[in-house]
Short mmCIF file of C-alpha atoms in Angstrom, two decimals:
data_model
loop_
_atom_site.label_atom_id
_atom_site.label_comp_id
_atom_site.label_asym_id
_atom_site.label_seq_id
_atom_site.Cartn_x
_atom_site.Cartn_y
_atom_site.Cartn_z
CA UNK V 1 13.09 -17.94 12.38
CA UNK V 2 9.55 -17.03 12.29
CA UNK V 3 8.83 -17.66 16.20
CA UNK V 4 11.47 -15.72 17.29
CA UNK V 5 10.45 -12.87 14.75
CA UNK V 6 6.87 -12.98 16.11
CA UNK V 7 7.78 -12.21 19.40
CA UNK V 8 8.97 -8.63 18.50
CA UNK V 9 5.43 -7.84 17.75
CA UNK V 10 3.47 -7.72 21.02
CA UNK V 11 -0.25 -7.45 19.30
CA UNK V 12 0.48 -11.19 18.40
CA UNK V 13 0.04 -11.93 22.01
CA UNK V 14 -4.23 -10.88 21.84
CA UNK V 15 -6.04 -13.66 22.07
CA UNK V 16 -9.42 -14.77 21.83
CA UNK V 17 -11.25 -17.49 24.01
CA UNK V 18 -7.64 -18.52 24.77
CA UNK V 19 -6.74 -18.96 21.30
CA UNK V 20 -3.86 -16.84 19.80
CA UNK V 21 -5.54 -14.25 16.99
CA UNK V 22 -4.51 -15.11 13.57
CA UNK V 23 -3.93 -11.65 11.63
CA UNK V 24 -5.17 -12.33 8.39
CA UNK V 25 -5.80 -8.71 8.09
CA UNK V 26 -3.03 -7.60 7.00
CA UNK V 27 -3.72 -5.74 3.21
CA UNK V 28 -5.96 -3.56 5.90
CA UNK V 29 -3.06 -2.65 8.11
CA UNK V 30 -0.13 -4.44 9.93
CA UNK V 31 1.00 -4.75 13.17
CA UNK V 32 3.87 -2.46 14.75
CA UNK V 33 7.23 -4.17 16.19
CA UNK V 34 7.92 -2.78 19.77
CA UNK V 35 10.93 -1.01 18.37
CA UNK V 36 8.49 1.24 16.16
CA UNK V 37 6.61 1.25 19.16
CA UNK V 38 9.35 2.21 21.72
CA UNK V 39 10.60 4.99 19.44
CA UNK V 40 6.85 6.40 19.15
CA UNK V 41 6.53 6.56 22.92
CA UNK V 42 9.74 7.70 23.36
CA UNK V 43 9.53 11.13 20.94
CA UNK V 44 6.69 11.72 23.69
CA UNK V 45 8.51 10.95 26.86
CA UNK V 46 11.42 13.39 25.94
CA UNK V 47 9.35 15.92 24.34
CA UNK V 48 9.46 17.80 21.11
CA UNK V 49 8.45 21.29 19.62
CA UNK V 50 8.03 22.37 16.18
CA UNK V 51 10.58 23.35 13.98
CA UNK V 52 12.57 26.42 13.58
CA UNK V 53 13.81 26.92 16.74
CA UNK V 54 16.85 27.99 18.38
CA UNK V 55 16.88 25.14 20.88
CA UNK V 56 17.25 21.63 21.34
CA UNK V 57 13.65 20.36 21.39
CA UNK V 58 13.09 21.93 17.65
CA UNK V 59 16.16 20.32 16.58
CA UNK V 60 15.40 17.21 17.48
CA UNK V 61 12.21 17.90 14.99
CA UNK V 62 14.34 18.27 12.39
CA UNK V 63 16.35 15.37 12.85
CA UNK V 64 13.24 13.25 13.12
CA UNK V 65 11.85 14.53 9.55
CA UNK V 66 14.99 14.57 8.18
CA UNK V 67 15.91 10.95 9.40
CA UNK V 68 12.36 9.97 7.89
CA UNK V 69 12.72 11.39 4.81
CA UNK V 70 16.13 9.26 4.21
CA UNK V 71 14.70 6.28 5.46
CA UNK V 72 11.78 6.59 3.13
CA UNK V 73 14.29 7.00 0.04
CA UNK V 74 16.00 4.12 1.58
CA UNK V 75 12.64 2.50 0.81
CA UNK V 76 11.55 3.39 -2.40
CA UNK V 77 15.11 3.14 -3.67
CA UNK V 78 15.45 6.98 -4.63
CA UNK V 79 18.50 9.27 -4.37
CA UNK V 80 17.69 12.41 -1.63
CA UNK V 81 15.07 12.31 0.98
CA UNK V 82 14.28 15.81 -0.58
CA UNK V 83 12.20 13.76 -2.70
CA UNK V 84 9.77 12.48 0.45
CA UNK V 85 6.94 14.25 1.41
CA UNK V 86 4.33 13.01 4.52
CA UNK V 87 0.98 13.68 5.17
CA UNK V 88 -1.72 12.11 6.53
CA UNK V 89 -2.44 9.25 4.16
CA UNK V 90 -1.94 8.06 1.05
CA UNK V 91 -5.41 9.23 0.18
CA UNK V 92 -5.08 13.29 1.26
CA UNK V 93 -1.68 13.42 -0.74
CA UNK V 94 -3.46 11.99 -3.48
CA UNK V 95 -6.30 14.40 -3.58
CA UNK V 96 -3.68 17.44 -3.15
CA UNK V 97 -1.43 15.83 -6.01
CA UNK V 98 -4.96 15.94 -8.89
CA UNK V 99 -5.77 18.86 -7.33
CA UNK V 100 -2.57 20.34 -8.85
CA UNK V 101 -2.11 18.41 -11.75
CA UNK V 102 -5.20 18.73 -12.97
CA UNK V 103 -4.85 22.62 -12.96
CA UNK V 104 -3.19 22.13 -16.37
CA UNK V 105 -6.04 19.99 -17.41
CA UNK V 106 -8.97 20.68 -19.88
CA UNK V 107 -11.61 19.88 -22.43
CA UNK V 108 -9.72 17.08 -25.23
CA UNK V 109 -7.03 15.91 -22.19
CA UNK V 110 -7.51 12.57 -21.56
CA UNK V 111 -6.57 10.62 -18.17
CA UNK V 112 -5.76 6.68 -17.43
CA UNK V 113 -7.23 4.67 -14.62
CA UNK V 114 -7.24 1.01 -13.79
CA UNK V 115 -10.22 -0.71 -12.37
CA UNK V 116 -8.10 -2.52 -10.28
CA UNK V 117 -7.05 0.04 -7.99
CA UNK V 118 -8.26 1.22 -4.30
CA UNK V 119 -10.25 4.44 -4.66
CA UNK V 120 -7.82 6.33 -3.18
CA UNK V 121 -6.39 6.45 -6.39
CA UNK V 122 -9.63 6.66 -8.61
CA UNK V 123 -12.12 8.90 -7.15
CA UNK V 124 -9.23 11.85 -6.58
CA UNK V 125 -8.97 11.35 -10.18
CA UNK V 126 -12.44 11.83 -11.38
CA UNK V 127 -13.05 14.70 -9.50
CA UNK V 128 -9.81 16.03 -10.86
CA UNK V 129 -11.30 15.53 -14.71
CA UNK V 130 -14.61 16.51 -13.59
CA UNK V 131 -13.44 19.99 -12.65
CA UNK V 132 -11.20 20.20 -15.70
CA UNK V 133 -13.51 18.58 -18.48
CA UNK V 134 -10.94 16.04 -19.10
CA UNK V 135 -12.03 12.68 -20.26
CA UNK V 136 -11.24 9.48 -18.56
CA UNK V 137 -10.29 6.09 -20.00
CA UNK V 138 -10.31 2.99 -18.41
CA UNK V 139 -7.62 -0.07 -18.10
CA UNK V 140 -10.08 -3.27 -17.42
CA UNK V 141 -9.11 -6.42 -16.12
CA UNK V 142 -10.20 -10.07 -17.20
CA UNK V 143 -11.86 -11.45 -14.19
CA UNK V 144 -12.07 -15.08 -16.39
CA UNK V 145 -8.30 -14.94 -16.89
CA UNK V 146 -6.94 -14.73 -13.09
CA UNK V 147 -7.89 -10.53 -13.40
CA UNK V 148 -4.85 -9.55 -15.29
CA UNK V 149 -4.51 -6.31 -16.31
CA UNK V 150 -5.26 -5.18 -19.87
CA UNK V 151 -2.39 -3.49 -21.52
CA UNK V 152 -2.55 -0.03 -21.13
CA UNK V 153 -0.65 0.88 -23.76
CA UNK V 154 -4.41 0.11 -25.74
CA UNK V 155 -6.01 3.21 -23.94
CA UNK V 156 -3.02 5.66 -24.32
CA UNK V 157 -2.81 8.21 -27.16
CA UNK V 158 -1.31 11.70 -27.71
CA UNK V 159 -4.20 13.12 -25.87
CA UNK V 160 -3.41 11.48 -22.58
CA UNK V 161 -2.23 13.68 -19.83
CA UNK V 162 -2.19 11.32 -16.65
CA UNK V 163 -2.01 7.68 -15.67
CA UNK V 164 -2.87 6.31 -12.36
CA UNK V 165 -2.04 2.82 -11.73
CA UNK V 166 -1.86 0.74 -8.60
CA UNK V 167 1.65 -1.37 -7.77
CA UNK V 168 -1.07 -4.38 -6.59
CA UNK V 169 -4.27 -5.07 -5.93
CA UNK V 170 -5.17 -4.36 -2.36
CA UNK V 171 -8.35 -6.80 -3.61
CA UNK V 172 -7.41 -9.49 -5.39
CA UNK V 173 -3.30 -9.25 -5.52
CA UNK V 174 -2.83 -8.86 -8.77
CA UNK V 175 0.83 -6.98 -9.34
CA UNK V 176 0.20 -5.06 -12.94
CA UNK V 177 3.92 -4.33 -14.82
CA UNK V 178 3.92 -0.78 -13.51
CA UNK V 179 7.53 -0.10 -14.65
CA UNK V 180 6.17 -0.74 -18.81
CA UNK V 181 3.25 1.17 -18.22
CA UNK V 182 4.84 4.47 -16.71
CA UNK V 183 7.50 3.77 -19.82
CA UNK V 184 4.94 3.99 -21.98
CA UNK V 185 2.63 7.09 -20.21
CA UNK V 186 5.96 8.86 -20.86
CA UNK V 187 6.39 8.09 -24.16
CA UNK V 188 3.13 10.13 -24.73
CA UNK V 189 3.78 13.16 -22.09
CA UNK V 190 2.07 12.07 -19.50
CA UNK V 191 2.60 12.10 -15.76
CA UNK V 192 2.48 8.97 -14.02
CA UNK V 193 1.20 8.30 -10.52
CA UNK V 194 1.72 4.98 -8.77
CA UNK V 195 -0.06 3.35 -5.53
CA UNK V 196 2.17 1.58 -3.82
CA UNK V 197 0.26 0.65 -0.84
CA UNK V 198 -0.57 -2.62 -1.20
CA UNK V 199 2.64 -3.70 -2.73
CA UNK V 200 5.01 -2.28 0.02
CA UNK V 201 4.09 -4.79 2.41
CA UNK V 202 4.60 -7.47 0.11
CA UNK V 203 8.06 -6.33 -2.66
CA UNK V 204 10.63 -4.28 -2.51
CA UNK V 205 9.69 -0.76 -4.17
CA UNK V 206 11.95 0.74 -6.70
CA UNK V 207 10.84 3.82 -7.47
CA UNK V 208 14.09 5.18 -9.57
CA UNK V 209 13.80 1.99 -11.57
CA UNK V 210 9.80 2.44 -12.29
CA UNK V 211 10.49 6.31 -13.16
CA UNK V 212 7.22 7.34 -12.42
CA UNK V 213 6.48 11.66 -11.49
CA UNK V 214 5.03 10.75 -8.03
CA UNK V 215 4.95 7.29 -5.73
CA UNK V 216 2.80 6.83 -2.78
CA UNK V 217 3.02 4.64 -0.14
CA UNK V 218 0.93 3.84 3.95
CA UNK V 219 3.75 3.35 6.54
CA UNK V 220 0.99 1.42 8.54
CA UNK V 221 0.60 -1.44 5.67
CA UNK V 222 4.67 -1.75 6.26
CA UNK V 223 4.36 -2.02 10.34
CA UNK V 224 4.92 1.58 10.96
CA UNK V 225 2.46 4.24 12.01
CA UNK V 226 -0.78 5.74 10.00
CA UNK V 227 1.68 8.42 8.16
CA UNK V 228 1.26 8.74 4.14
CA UNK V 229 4.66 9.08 2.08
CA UNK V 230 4.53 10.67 -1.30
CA UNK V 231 7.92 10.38 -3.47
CA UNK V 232 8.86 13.38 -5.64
CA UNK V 233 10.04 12.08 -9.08
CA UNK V 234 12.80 15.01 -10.85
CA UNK V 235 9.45 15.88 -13.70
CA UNK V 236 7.14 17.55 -11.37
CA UNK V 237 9.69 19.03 -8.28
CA UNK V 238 8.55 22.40 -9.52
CA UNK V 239 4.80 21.38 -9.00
CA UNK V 240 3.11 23.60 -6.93
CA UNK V 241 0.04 22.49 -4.39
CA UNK V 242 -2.35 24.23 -2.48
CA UNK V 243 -0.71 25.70 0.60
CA UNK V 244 -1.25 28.34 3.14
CA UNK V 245 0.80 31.53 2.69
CA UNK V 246 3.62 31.18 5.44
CA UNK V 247 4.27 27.10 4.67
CA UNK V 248 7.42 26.30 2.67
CA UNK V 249 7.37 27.27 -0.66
CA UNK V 250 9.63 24.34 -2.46
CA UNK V 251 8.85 20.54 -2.36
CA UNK V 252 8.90 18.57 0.04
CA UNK V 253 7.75 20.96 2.62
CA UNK V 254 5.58 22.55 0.18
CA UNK V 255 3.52 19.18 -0.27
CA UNK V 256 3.02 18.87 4.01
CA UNK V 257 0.43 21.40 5.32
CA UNK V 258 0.60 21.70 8.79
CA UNK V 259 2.60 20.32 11.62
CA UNK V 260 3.97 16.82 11.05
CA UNK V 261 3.29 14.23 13.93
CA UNK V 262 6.99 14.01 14.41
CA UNK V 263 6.54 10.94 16.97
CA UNK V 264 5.07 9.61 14.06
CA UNK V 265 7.64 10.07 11.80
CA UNK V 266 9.93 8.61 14.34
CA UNK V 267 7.86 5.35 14.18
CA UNK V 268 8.14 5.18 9.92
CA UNK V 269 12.31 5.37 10.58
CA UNK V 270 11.97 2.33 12.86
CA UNK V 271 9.56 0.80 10.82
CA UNK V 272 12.05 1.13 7.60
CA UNK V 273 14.55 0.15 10.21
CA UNK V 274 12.69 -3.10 11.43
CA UNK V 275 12.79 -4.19 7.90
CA UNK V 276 16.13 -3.63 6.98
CA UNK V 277 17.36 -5.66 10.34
CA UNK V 278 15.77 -8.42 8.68
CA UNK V 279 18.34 -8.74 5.87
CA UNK V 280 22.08 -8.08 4.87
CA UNK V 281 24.04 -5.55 3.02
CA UNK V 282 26.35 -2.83 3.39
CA UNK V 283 23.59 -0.06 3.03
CA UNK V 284 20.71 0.31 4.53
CA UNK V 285 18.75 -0.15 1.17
CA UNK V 286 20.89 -3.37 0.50
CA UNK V 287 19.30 -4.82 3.70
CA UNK V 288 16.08 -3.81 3.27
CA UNK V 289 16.10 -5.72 -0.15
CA UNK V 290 17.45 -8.91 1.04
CA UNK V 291 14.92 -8.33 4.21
CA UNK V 292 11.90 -7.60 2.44
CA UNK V 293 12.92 -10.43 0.05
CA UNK V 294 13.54 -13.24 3.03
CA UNK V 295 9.90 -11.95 4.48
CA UNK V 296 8.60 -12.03 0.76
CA UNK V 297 9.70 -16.09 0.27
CA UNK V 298 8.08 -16.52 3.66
CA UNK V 299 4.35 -15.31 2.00
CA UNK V 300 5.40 -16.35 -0.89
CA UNK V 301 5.65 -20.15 0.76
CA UNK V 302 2.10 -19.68 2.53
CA UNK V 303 0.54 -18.58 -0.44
CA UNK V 304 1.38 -21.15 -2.39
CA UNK V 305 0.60 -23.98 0.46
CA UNK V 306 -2.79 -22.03 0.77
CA UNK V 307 -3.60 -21.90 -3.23
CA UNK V 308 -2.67 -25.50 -3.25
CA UNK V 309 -4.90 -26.54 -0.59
CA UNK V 310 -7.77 -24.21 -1.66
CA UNK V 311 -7.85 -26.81 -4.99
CA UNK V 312 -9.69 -29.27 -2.54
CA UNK V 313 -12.39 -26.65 -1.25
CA UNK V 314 -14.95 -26.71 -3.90
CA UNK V 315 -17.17 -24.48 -2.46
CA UNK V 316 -14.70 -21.73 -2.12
CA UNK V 317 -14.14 -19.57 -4.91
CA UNK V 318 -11.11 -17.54 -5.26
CA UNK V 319 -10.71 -14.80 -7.54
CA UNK V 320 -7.41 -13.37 -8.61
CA UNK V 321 -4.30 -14.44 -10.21
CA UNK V 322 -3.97 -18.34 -9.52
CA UNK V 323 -0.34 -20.29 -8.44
CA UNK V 324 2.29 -18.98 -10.29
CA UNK V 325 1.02 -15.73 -11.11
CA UNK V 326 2.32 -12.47 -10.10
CA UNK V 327 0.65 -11.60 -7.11
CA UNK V 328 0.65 -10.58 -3.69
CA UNK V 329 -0.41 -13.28 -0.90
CA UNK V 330 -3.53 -11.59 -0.84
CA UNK V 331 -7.09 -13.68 -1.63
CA UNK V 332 -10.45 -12.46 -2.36
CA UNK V 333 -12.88 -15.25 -1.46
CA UNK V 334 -16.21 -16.33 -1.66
CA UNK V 335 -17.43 -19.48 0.05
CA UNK V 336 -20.86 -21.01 -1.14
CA UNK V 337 -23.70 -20.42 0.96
CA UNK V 338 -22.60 -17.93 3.08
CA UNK V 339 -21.99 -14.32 2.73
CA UNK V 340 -18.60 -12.83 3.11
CA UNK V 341 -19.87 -11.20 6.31
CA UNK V 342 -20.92 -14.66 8.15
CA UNK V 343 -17.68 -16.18 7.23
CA UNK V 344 -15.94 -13.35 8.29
CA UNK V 345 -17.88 -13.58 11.79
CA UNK V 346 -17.39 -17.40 12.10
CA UNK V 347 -13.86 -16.89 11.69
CA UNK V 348 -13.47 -13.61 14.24
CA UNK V 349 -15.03 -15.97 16.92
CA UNK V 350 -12.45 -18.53 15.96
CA UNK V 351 -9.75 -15.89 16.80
CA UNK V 352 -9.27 -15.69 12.89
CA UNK V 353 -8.99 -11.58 11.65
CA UNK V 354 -10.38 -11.66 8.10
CA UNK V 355 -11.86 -8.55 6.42
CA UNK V 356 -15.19 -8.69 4.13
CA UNK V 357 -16.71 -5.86 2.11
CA UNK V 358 -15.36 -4.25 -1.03
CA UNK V 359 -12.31 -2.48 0.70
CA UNK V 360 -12.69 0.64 -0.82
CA UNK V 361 -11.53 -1.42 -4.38
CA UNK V 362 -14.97 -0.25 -5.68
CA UNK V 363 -14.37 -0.96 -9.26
CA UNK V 364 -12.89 -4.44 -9.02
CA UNK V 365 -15.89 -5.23 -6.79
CA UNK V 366 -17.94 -3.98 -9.73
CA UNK V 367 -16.22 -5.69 -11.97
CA UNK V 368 -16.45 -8.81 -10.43
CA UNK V 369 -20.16 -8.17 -10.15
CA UNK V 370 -19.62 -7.86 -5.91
CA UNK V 371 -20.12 -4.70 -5.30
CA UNK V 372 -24.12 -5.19 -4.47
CA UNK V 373 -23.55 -8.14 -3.26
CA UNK V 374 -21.51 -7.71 -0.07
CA UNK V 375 -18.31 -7.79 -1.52
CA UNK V 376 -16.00 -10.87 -0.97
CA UNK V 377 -13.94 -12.40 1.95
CA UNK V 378 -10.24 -11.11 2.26
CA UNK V 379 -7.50 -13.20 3.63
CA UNK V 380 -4.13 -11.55 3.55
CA UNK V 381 -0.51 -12.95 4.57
CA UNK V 382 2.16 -11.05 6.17
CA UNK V 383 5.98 -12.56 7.35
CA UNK V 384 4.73 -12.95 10.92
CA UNK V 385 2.19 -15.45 9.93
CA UNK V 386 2.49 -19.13 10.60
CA UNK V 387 1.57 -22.01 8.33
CA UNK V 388 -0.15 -23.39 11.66
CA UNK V 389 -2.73 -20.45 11.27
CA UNK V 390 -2.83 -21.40 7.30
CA UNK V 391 -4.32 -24.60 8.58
CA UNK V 392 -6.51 -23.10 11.15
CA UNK V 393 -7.94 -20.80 8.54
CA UNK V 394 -8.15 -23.84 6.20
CA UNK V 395 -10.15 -25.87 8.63
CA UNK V 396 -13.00 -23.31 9.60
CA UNK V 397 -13.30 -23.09 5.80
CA UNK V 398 -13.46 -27.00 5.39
CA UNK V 399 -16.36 -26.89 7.92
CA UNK V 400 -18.38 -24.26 6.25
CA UNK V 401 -19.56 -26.98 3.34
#
């Protein structure tokens, strides 16, 4: 019942030039529910203090991070919230995870990247090998052959150390076999970080069955607050990052300098919540896999009427995985004539949120021969959208011959 569902989300009430705004910009960041929001505001309204306390503001901390942490191994399908760490983003935890890794790199290592993955989890990377002398190897794509990965078991050797590999394209959708390629990093000793970004907001993430050292994740691409979530896999618990001297010295405190926002991590529990009221089960993982998977058949339904209709606009272009593939309902397009920035303003007056640019997915821009070029147009699908804003979006594009 997707009308009733979009009336938990009050931002779906904006509207421009009396038109209701179509949030196609999702793979940038979702919208909150008001129960995410309500248990925000409400940390606030009763006050907190920090932990360690003898008192009843300081335990409530506790409970907050604690009830986050299970949520998030709710999430990613893991055994002990001791295996959740927050920061804040995906992108800082990142760059504190190479940072330590790559302590134990040198000259002759060798590390994995994809050039389908958000810088986040690139550039952390190469600075990591830079200050190490480790080499890097790439994992390229086909952009001729709906921009599939390569196999990376073709760049892998007994010299490899690390693989970074992105869960989905936050570009062009594309969901890479993540579980066979962490199978096979292992199978030469290496660690194996995934970016789950992108993918959260689309699949259900199973971290125990992928069996990769370290997960991350953006509670705000899953309707939750701008909190990063790192999971802990059993390989690397003893890691140990940069800290100051009094922080905790055991993971997962030991990976969260500073004071969390607790009203934040409030909002991920009701966020992980939200989605789990969405489905059915006796657990609260169990619902949050039938949820995710009822609001997955939902984009999944819109992508496909989308895909099917773009077969009749000649002069758009999209590139990524076609109908059928294994993708996200995320679409990099490019419409003839225009740049992505002027359809992305035609649309915005139209009420129509698109994004345009190269969204930080510099090397798939590259790839694609984009990145000097302005990039490409971004349309992304989330469960609150309609297939009445499908057709809106449809139309504008229609009139852009």
């Amino acid at each position: 019942d997707v009308p009733a569902l979009r009336e938990r989300f009050p931002a779906l009430d904006r509207t421009v030039d009396g038109l209701p705004v179509a949030w196609f910009d999702g793979p940038g960041g979702s919208q909150a529910p008001a129960s995410v929001i309500a248990a925000i505001a409400g940390v606030l309204e009763v006050g907190v203090s920090n932990l360690g306390g003898p008192f009843g503001a300081s335990e409530f901390a506790a409970e907050l991070v604690d009830g986050a942490r299970t949520a998030m191994a709710d999430f990613f399908g893991v055994a002990s919230g001791e295996q959740i760490a927050f920061g804040q983003s995906m992108t800082s935890l990142t760059l504190s995870v190479a940072r330590s890794l790559s302590e134990g790199w040198g000259p002759g290592d060798e590390i994995v990247l994809t050039r389908l993955d958000h810088d986040a989890n690139v550039s952390p990377w190469l600075m990591a090998a830079e200050r190490s002398g480790a080499t890097v190897r790439w994992v390229d794509f086909d952009p001729d052959a709906g921009c599939a990965l390569d196999p990376v078991e073709s760049v892998l050797s007994d010299r490899t150390v690390h693989l970074a590999i992105t869960h989905a394209s936050n570009a062009v959708g594309t969901i890479p076999d993540v579980a066979a390629a962490c199978a096979a990093a292992r199978e030469v000793g290496a660690t194996t970080y995934v970016d789950a970004v992108h993918f959260s907001a689309h699949g259900v993430v199973d971290a125990a069955g992928i069996d990769c050292d370290f997960l991350a994740a953006s509670a705000y691409k899953f309707h939750g607050p701008h909190v990063g979530v790192l999971c802990l896999g059993d390989r690397v618990r003893d890691l140990e990052p940069e800290r100051i001297r009094p922080a905790p010295s055991s993971a997962p405190g030991s990976w969260e300098p500073g004071t969390a926002s607790f009203e934040a991590l409030a909002g991920v529990t009701a966020a992980v919540d939200y989605l789990a009221s969405l489905g059915w089960g006796g657990t609260r993982r169990g619902r949050l896999q039938t949820g995710i998977g009822r609001a997955a058949h939902h984009t999944d339904a819109l992508a496909e009427y989308f895909l099917g209709s773009l077969e009749d606009l000649r002069h758009v272009r999209l590139f990524g995985p076609p109908l059928g593939a294994a993708r996200t309902a995320t679409f990099a397009l490019e419409v003839e004539g225009h740049t992505p920035s002027e359809v992305q303003g035609v649309l915005a007056d139209r009420g129509i949120y698109t994004w345009a640019g190269h969204y930080y997915a510099l090397e798939v821009m590259r790839r694609l021969g984009k990145l000097d070029e302005g990039g490409l147009l971004r349309v992304g699908f989330l469960h609150y959208n309609t297939i009445e804003e499908v057709d809106r979006l449809l139309d504008v594009l229609e009139g852009l011959r």
